[in-house]
C-alpha cells in the first residue's frame, strides 16, 4: 500500500513537472533568445547566449515605439477600469441590497453580456464611433471595454454584496445617511476583497484586448501594446531577436503583475467560479 | 414616504449610466447587426436591401464552410485538451502536497498573457527554419518529424489548436480547483468510511459532486472556441489557403478588409447563432442526464 502511494506521488510530480515545463519553456525560450545576436539564434535556438546582448532591448524599445504603446495601454486600461468599477459597483450595490421592480430583469440583462460574442457588435460599434466622431480616439476603446466588462464586474460584486449581513445598512440609516453615503462609507470598504478581484480581472482584460483596438484605432500614436506589437512583428520580419526583445519588454511587466497579485486573483476567480 | 421616493430616484439615477453604456454598446448593436445583414452596403454609399441574399451567398461559399470546420476542430481539440487535462491537474493539486502553489501559479500564467503575445511566441516556436519545435525534434534525433508546422496544410489547424490549449488550460484548472475546494470535508470522510478509495472515489463521488461546474466549463469552452480571433489572426492570418480560417476571421475579412458591412454582419449573426445553438444543445444534454 505505502509502496503503491509512493509510486503515485512520484508519478504525480513527474506529470506536474512536465506540465510546468510545457508552460514555462516557451516563455523561457523567448527570453533567452532575446539576448542573442541574429546568427547565434539562427545557429541554435536551444543554446544559451554567449553574451547578453542588451542592445537588442534598447533597439526594440526604440524602433517599436514601446513607450507610446505602453502609455496608450495605461491610459485606456485605467480609464475603462475606473469607469467600469465605479459604475459596476454602484449598480451591483443597488441590485444586491434593494428590492425594486425590474430588479431581476435588470440583473438578467447585465448577465446576458457574458454570452454575447463581441464580433456580433463589432460592425455597428465601428459605424457608431465613426458617426459620432470618436473613431480612433481613446474613448473608442474605453467605452466598449467598459460596456463589455460591466457584466462580469456586476456578476462578481453582486454575488459578494448579496452575501453580506442584511442589517449592515441599519446603523447608516439610523444616522440619517442617504443611499450613496451608505454605499460609499459602509458597503464599498467591506467589499474590498471582491473589488480587488474585479480590478485585477478588468486590468488583465483591458491590457490584453486586441480585436476592438484593431478595428477602432488606426493612428500609430494611439495604438495599444498588443496592437503595436502585432504590427511591429509584421513589419520587422527580418530580425527574430529584435521581435523577441520587444515581446519580452511587453511580457515581463504583466508576469510581474501576475506574480505579485496571483494569490488574490486565484482566490477571487475561484470564489466567482463556484457561484457560476 | 418621502425618503422612499428619494431612494427610488437614487437607485434609478445610480444605475442609469451603467445601463446606458451597456445597452448602447453591447446590446443594441446586436440588433443593428441583424438589420445590416439584410443589406448590401460598404458603409459609405446608400444601403440596398437584399433580403436573405447575404445569407444565401455565405451558405454557398466553400470558404465559409471551411471556417466552420476549423471552428469545430478548435472546439473539439479545445474540449479534449482543456477539460480533462484541467480536471486532472485540479484533482492532483487539490491534495496537500509540497509545491502545489508553484504548479498552480505556473499553470495559470498563460491565461494572463495576451493572445497577441501567445501567438507571437508560438509563431517563433513553430518557425520552420529555426524554430524551437524543429530544433527539439532534431535534438532527439527525430528529424523526420520536423516540418513546417503552420505552413503544412494537413496539420496547421492542429498547430493552432495546441497553442490555443496552451493558452487556456490553466483557466479550467482553476475553475475545477475552486469547485473541488467547495466539496465539504465530510463527503470525503464518509466515502473513506465506506471504503471508497483512489480512482473509485474520484469517479463515484468527486466528479459527480462537481458535475454542474464541469457542465459550465464545457459550455464556456465551447462558446469561447467560437470567439477565437486574435490567436489565429496573428499566428497564421487564416492561411495557408484558408486552411486555418475561423468564422471570426471570415467575418473580419469581409467586413473590414473588403468593406462589405452587410455581408460581414450576416457572418457575425451566424457566429452568434452557431454558438447559441451549440451551447443550448450542451445545456439540454447536461440537464437531461441529471434527471
mmCIF file of C-alpha atoms in Angstrom, chain A residues 4-257:
data_model
loop_
_atom_site.group_PDB
_atom_site.id
_atom_site.type_symbol
_atom_site.label_atom_id
_atom_site.label_comp_id
_atom_site.label_asym_id
_atom_site.label_seq_id
_atom_site.Cartn_x
_atom_site.Cartn_y
_atom_site.Cartn_z
ATOM 1 C CA UNK A 4 1.876 1.986 -4.099
ATOM 2 C CA UNK A 5 1.255 5.504 -2.847
ATOM 3 C CA UNK A 6 4.946 6.362 -3.162
ATOM 4 C CA UNK A 7 4.786 5.435 -6.798
ATOM 5 C CA UNK A 8 1.695 7.522 -7.154
ATOM 6 C CA UNK A 9 3.449 10.508 -5.613
ATOM 7 C CA UNK A 10 6.413 10.165 -7.972
ATOM 8 C CA UNK A 11 4.116 9.909 -10.973
ATOM 9 C CA UNK A 12 2.166 12.956 -9.815
ATOM 10 C CA UNK A 13 5.326 15.028 -9.586
ATOM 11 C CA UNK A 14 6.593 13.826 -12.947
ATOM 12 C CA UNK A 15 3.295 14.748 -14.572
ATOM 13 C CA UNK A 16 3.017 18.137 -12.856
ATOM 14 C CA UNK A 17 6.631 18.974 -13.673
ATOM 15 C CA UNK A 18 6.058 18.101 -17.312
ATOM 16 C CA UNK A 19 3.067 20.398 -17.332
ATOM 17 C CA UNK A 20 5.021 23.201 -15.640
ATOM 18 C CA UNK A 21 7.805 22.801 -18.208
ATOM 19 C CA UNK A 22 5.259 22.947 -21.010
ATOM 20 C CA UNK A 23 4.096 26.286 -19.619
ATOM 21 C CA UNK A 24 7.481 27.777 -18.826
ATOM 22 C CA UNK A 25 9.672 26.655 -21.713
ATOM 23 C CA UNK A 26 8.025 28.821 -24.412
ATOM 24 C CA UNK A 27 8.468 31.929 -22.275
ATOM 25 C CA UNK A 28 11.974 30.967 -21.224
ATOM 26 C CA UNK A 29 12.927 30.212 -24.820
ATOM 27 C CA UNK A 30 11.771 33.625 -25.921
ATOM 28 C CA UNK A 31 13.626 35.475 -23.166
ATOM 29 C CA UNK A 32 16.860 33.535 -23.722
ATOM 30 C CA UNK A 33 16.794 34.148 -27.455
ATOM 31 C CA UNK A 34 16.035 37.824 -26.995
ATOM 32 C CA UNK A 35 19.597 38.268 -25.707
ATOM 33 C CA UNK A 36 21.298 36.643 -28.710
ATOM 34 C CA UNK A 37 22.672 38.004 -31.934
ATOM 35 C CA UNK A 38 20.844 37.035 -35.093
ATOM 36 C CA UNK A 39 23.475 34.464 -36.294
ATOM 37 C CA UNK A 40 23.607 32.944 -32.810
ATOM 38 C CA UNK A 41 19.868 32.480 -32.858
ATOM 39 C CA UNK A 42 19.846 31.004 -36.346
ATOM 40 C CA UNK A 43 22.554 28.524 -35.336
ATOM 41 C CA UNK A 44 20.590 27.135 -32.410
ATOM 42 C CA UNK A 45 17.513 28.332 -30.592
ATOM 43 C CA UNK A 46 18.419 25.997 -27.710
ATOM 44 C CA UNK A 47 21.792 27.238 -26.573
ATOM 45 C CA UNK A 48 22.322 29.945 -24.007
ATOM 46 C CA UNK A 49 23.663 33.247 -25.368
ATOM 47 C CA UNK A 50 27.444 33.637 -25.151
ATOM 48 C CA UNK A 51 26.996 37.249 -24.100
ATOM 49 C CA UNK A 52 23.857 39.102 -23.029
ATOM 50 C CA UNK A 53 23.054 41.491 -25.855
ATOM 51 C CA UNK A 54 21.061 44.128 -24.026
ATOM 52 C CA UNK A 55 21.326 46.373 -27.056
ATOM 53 C CA UNK A 56 18.548 44.283 -28.609
ATOM 54 C CA UNK A 57 16.271 45.688 -25.961
ATOM 55 C CA UNK A 58 17.328 49.282 -26.464
ATOM 56 C CA UNK A 59 16.887 48.902 -30.193
ATOM 57 C CA UNK A 60 13.494 47.178 -29.889
ATOM 58 C CA UNK A 61 12.257 49.780 -27.418
ATOM 59 C CA UNK A 62 13.221 52.485 -29.892
ATOM 60 C CA UNK A 63 12.070 51.026 -33.187
ATOM 61 C CA UNK A 64 8.874 49.555 -31.794
ATOM 62 C CA UNK A 65 7.608 52.765 -30.151
ATOM 63 C CA UNK A 66 7.190 50.811 -26.953
ATOM 64 C CA UNK A 67 6.901 53.944 -24.825
ATOM 65 C CA UNK A 68 3.935 55.203 -26.863
ATOM 66 C CA UNK A 69 2.186 51.835 -26.749
ATOM 67 C CA UNK A 70 2.757 51.483 -23.026
ATOM 68 C CA UNK A 71 1.366 54.934 -22.368
ATOM 69 C CA UNK A 72 -1.722 54.335 -24.521
ATOM 70 C CA UNK A 73 -2.357 50.971 -22.911
ATOM 71 C CA UNK A 74 -2.078 52.530 -19.459
ATOM 72 C CA UNK A 75 -4.480 55.382 -20.269
ATOM 73 C CA UNK A 76 -7.080 53.132 -21.914
ATOM 74 C CA UNK A 77 -6.762 50.318 -19.382
ATOM 75 C CA UNK A 78 -7.128 52.573 -16.361
ATOM 76 C CA UNK A 79 -9.695 54.863 -17.968
ATOM 77 C CA UNK A 80 -12.010 51.967 -18.623
ATOM 78 C CA UNK A 81 -11.124 50.241 -15.353
ATOM 79 C CA UNK A 82 -12.121 53.242 -13.231
ATOM 80 C CA UNK A 83 -15.432 53.761 -15.031
ATOM 81 C CA UNK A 84 -16.284 50.055 -15.026
ATOM 82 C CA UNK A 85 -15.554 49.565 -11.346
ATOM 83 C CA UNK A 86 -17.327 52.752 -10.225
ATOM 84 C CA UNK A 87 -20.486 52.231 -12.280
ATOM 85 C CA UNK A 88 -20.408 48.467 -11.831
ATOM 86 C CA UNK A 89 -20.075 48.520 -8.053
ATOM 87 C CA UNK A 90 -22.835 51.105 -7.704
ATOM 88 C CA UNK A 91 -25.143 49.031 -9.900
ATOM 89 C CA UNK A 92 -24.210 45.839 -8.068
ATOM 90 C CA UNK A 93 -24.962 47.597 -4.761
ATOM 91 C CA UNK A 94 -28.481 48.524 -5.829
ATOM 92 C CA UNK A 95 -29.118 45.116 -7.350
ATOM 93 C CA UNK A 96 -27.868 43.283 -4.272
ATOM 94 C CA UNK A 97 -29.233 45.385 -1.421
ATOM 95 C CA UNK A 98 -32.567 46.768 -2.593
ATOM 96 C CA UNK A 99 -35.891 45.389 -3.714
ATOM 97 C CA UNK A 100 -37.467 47.209 -6.626
ATOM 98 C CA UNK A 101 -39.431 46.496 -9.751
ATOM 99 C CA UNK A 102 -37.370 45.202 -12.703
ATOM 100 C CA UNK A 103 -34.539 44.251 -10.337
ATOM 101 C CA UNK A 104 -34.378 40.675 -11.630
ATOM 102 C CA UNK A 105 -34.726 41.605 -15.277
ATOM 103 C CA UNK A 106 -32.053 44.306 -14.976
ATOM 104 C CA UNK A 107 -29.658 41.769 -13.479
ATOM 105 C CA UNK A 108 -30.527 39.253 -16.202
ATOM 106 C CA UNK A 109 -29.843 41.804 -18.941
ATOM 107 C CA UNK A 110 -26.426 42.503 -17.483
ATOM 108 C CA UNK A 111 -25.621 38.795 -17.279
ATOM 109 C CA UNK A 112 -26.574 38.330 -20.927
ATOM 110 C CA UNK A 113 -23.448 40.263 -21.828
ATOM 111 C CA UNK A 114 -21.268 37.319 -20.837
ATOM 112 C CA UNK A 115 -22.832 35.235 -23.609
ATOM 113 C CA UNK A 116 -22.629 37.800 -26.414
ATOM 114 C CA UNK A 117 -19.633 37.430 -28.729
ATOM 115 C CA UNK A 118 -18.198 40.881 -29.354
ATOM 116 C CA UNK A 119 -17.995 40.014 -33.060
ATOM 117 C CA UNK A 120 -21.752 40.356 -33.347
ATOM 118 C CA UNK A 121 -21.455 44.005 -32.297
ATOM 119 C CA UNK A 122 -18.226 44.989 -33.998
ATOM 120 C CA UNK A 123 -19.593 46.472 -37.233
ATOM 121 C CA UNK A 124 -22.260 48.673 -35.582
ATOM 122 C CA UNK A 125 -19.786 49.847 -32.937
ATOM 123 C CA UNK A 126 -17.309 50.774 -35.666
ATOM 124 C CA UNK A 127 -20.009 52.768 -37.510
ATOM 125 C CA UNK A 128 -21.366 54.397 -34.341
ATOM 126 C CA UNK A 129 -17.882 55.514 -33.324
ATOM 127 C CA UNK A 130 -17.301 56.829 -36.819
ATOM 128 C CA UNK A 131 -20.583 58.748 -36.869
ATOM 129 C CA UNK A 132 -20.135 60.398 -33.502
ATOM 130 C CA UNK A 133 -16.544 61.245 -34.280
ATOM 131 C CA UNK A 134 -14.965 59.031 -31.641
ATOM 132 C CA UNK A 135 -13.309 56.600 -34.052
ATOM 133 C CA UNK A 136 -9.564 56.479 -33.484
ATOM 134 C CA UNK A 137 -9.648 58.165 -30.067
ATOM 135 C CA UNK A 138 -9.066 56.783 -26.568
ATOM 136 C CA UNK A 139 -12.829 56.846 -25.998
ATOM 137 C CA UNK A 140 -13.480 54.466 -28.876
ATOM 138 C CA UNK A 141 -11.805 51.763 -26.775
ATOM 139 C CA UNK A 142 -12.664 52.935 -23.264
ATOM 140 C CA UNK A 143 -16.416 52.801 -23.917
ATOM 141 C CA UNK A 144 -16.584 49.269 -25.409
ATOM 142 C CA UNK A 145 -14.195 47.881 -22.787
ATOM 143 C CA UNK A 146 -16.439 49.358 -20.114
ATOM 144 C CA UNK A 147 -19.630 48.070 -21.710
ATOM 145 C CA UNK A 148 -18.369 44.529 -22.154
ATOM 146 C CA UNK A 149 -16.786 44.189 -18.734
ATOM 147 C CA UNK A 150 -19.693 45.556 -16.753
ATOM 148 C CA UNK A 151 -21.328 42.114 -16.881
ATOM 149 C CA UNK A 152 -18.596 40.182 -15.103
ATOM 150 C CA UNK A 153 -17.938 43.086 -12.739
ATOM 151 C CA UNK A 154 -21.577 43.282 -11.681
ATOM 152 C CA UNK A 155 -21.862 39.491 -11.524
ATOM 153 C CA UNK A 156 -18.952 39.121 -9.099
ATOM 154 C CA UNK A 157 -19.757 42.181 -6.964
ATOM 155 C CA UNK A 158 -23.480 41.470 -6.763
ATOM 156 C CA UNK A 159 -22.758 37.969 -5.511
ATOM 157 C CA UNK A 160 -20.389 39.272 -2.882
ATOM 158 C CA UNK A 161 -22.643 42.096 -1.700
ATOM 159 C CA UNK A 162 -25.617 39.748 -1.585
ATOM 160 C CA UNK A 163 -23.713 37.626 0.913
ATOM 161 C CA UNK A 164 -23.087 40.469 3.373
ATOM 162 C CA UNK A 165 -25.272 40.538 6.512
ATOM 163 C CA UNK A 166 -28.659 42.108 5.931
ATOM 164 C CA UNK A 167 -28.544 44.607 8.784
ATOM 165 C CA UNK A 168 -25.352 46.263 7.611
ATOM 166 C CA UNK A 169 -27.087 49.418 6.449
ATOM 167 C CA UNK A 170 -29.107 49.901 9.596
ATOM 168 C CA UNK A 171 -26.582 51.980 11.503
ATOM 169 C CA UNK A 172 -26.233 54.199 8.455
ATOM 170 C CA UNK A 173 -29.980 54.666 8.216
ATOM 171 C CA UNK A 174 -30.100 55.480 11.962
ATOM 172 C CA UNK A 175 -27.537 58.207 11.379
ATOM 173 C CA UNK A 176 -29.655 59.548 8.578
ATOM 174 C CA UNK A 177 -27.199 58.692 5.820
ATOM 175 C CA UNK A 178 -28.514 58.550 2.240
ATOM 176 C CA UNK A 179 -28.082 55.526 -0.014
ATOM 177 C CA UNK A 180 -24.960 56.915 -1.690
ATOM 178 C CA UNK A 181 -23.390 57.622 1.683
ATOM 179 C CA UNK A 182 -24.147 54.043 2.763
ATOM 180 C CA UNK A 183 -22.658 52.713 -0.470
ATOM 181 C CA UNK A 184 -19.508 54.748 -0.215
ATOM 182 C CA UNK A 185 -18.790 54.515 3.519
ATOM 183 C CA UNK A 186 -20.188 51.132 4.519
ATOM 184 C CA UNK A 187 -20.569 48.713 1.604
ATOM 185 C CA UNK A 188 -17.612 49.677 -0.555
ATOM 186 C CA UNK A 189 -14.971 49.298 2.188
ATOM 187 C CA UNK A 190 -16.368 45.889 3.168
ATOM 188 C CA UNK A 191 -16.450 44.718 -0.431
ATOM 189 C CA UNK A 192 -12.710 45.245 -0.789
ATOM 190 C CA UNK A 193 -11.733 41.587 -1.477
ATOM 191 C CA UNK A 194 -14.260 41.286 -4.310
ATOM 192 C CA UNK A 195 -13.264 44.713 -5.620
ATOM 193 C CA UNK A 196 -9.638 43.604 -5.783
ATOM 194 C CA UNK A 197 -10.543 40.592 -7.911
ATOM 195 C CA UNK A 198 -12.674 42.683 -10.216
ATOM 196 C CA UNK A 199 -9.942 45.279 -10.604
ATOM 197 C CA UNK A 200 -7.297 42.678 -11.446
ATOM 198 C CA UNK A 201 -9.546 40.900 -13.952
ATOM 199 C CA UNK A 202 -10.518 44.164 -15.636
ATOM 200 C CA UNK A 203 -6.892 45.183 -15.797
ATOM 201 C CA UNK A 204 -5.853 41.951 -17.485
ATOM 202 C CA UNK A 205 -8.726 42.005 -19.991
ATOM 203 C CA UNK A 206 -8.251 45.648 -20.937
ATOM 204 C CA UNK A 207 -4.483 45.360 -21.112
ATOM 205 C CA UNK A 208 -4.646 42.358 -23.456
ATOM 206 C CA UNK A 209 -7.546 43.298 -25.723
ATOM 207 C CA UNK A 210 -6.813 43.178 -29.433
ATOM 208 C CA UNK A 211 -9.840 43.000 -31.759
ATOM 209 C CA UNK A 212 -11.524 46.280 -30.788
ATOM 210 C CA UNK A 213 -8.166 48.026 -30.927
ATOM 211 C CA UNK A 214 -7.505 46.558 -34.374
ATOM 212 C CA UNK A 215 -10.809 47.821 -35.748
ATOM 213 C CA UNK A 216 -11.227 51.109 -33.903
ATOM 214 C CA UNK A 217 -7.681 52.500 -33.754
ATOM 215 C CA UNK A 218 -5.704 53.383 -36.844
ATOM 216 C CA UNK A 219 -3.197 56.089 -35.894
ATOM 217 C CA UNK A 220 0.214 54.915 -34.837
ATOM 218 C CA UNK A 221 0.198 57.369 -31.921
ATOM 219 C CA UNK A 222 -2.874 55.750 -30.330
ATOM 220 C CA UNK A 223 -2.040 52.073 -30.706
ATOM 221 C CA UNK A 224 -2.150 49.892 -27.621
ATOM 222 C CA UNK A 225 0.555 47.427 -26.667
ATOM 223 C CA UNK A 226 -0.975 44.279 -28.251
ATOM 224 C CA UNK A 227 -1.846 46.128 -31.440
ATOM 225 C CA UNK A 228 1.530 47.819 -31.651
ATOM 226 C CA UNK A 229 3.375 44.572 -31.012
ATOM 227 C CA UNK A 230 1.429 42.668 -33.643
ATOM 228 C CA UNK A 231 2.158 45.468 -36.053
ATOM 229 C CA UNK A 232 5.853 45.636 -35.181
ATOM 230 C CA UNK A 233 6.326 41.915 -35.681
ATOM 231 C CA UNK A 234 4.533 42.125 -39.012
ATOM 232 C CA UNK A 235 6.939 44.845 -40.183
ATOM 233 C CA UNK A 236 10.180 43.714 -38.551
ATOM 234 C CA UNK A 237 10.099 40.230 -40.012
ATOM 235 C CA UNK A 238 13.831 40.041 -40.644
ATOM 236 C CA UNK A 239 15.071 40.215 -37.078
ATOM 237 C CA UNK A 240 13.740 37.483 -34.824
ATOM 238 C CA UNK A 241 15.861 38.521 -31.860
ATOM 239 C CA UNK A 242 14.516 42.058 -32.057
ATOM 240 C CA UNK A 243 10.983 40.695 -32.124
ATOM 241 C CA UNK A 244 11.714 38.643 -29.059
ATOM 242 C CA UNK A 245 13.173 41.602 -27.198
ATOM 243 C CA UNK A 246 10.043 43.630 -27.934
ATOM 244 C CA UNK A 247 7.923 40.716 -26.738
ATOM 245 C CA UNK A 248 9.963 40.345 -23.575
ATOM 246 C CA UNK A 249 9.583 44.050 -22.826
ATOM 247 C CA UNK A 250 5.823 43.670 -23.020
ATOM 248 C CA UNK A 251 5.755 40.323 -21.272
ATOM 249 C CA UNK A 252 7.842 40.990 -18.184
ATOM 250 C CA UNK A 253 5.589 43.647 -16.596
ATOM 251 C CA UNK A 254 2.468 41.510 -16.938
ATOM 252 C CA UNK A 255 4.266 38.488 -15.469
ATOM 253 C CA UNK A 256 5.482 40.562 -12.516
ATOM 254 C CA UNK A 257 1.988 41.992 -12.056
#
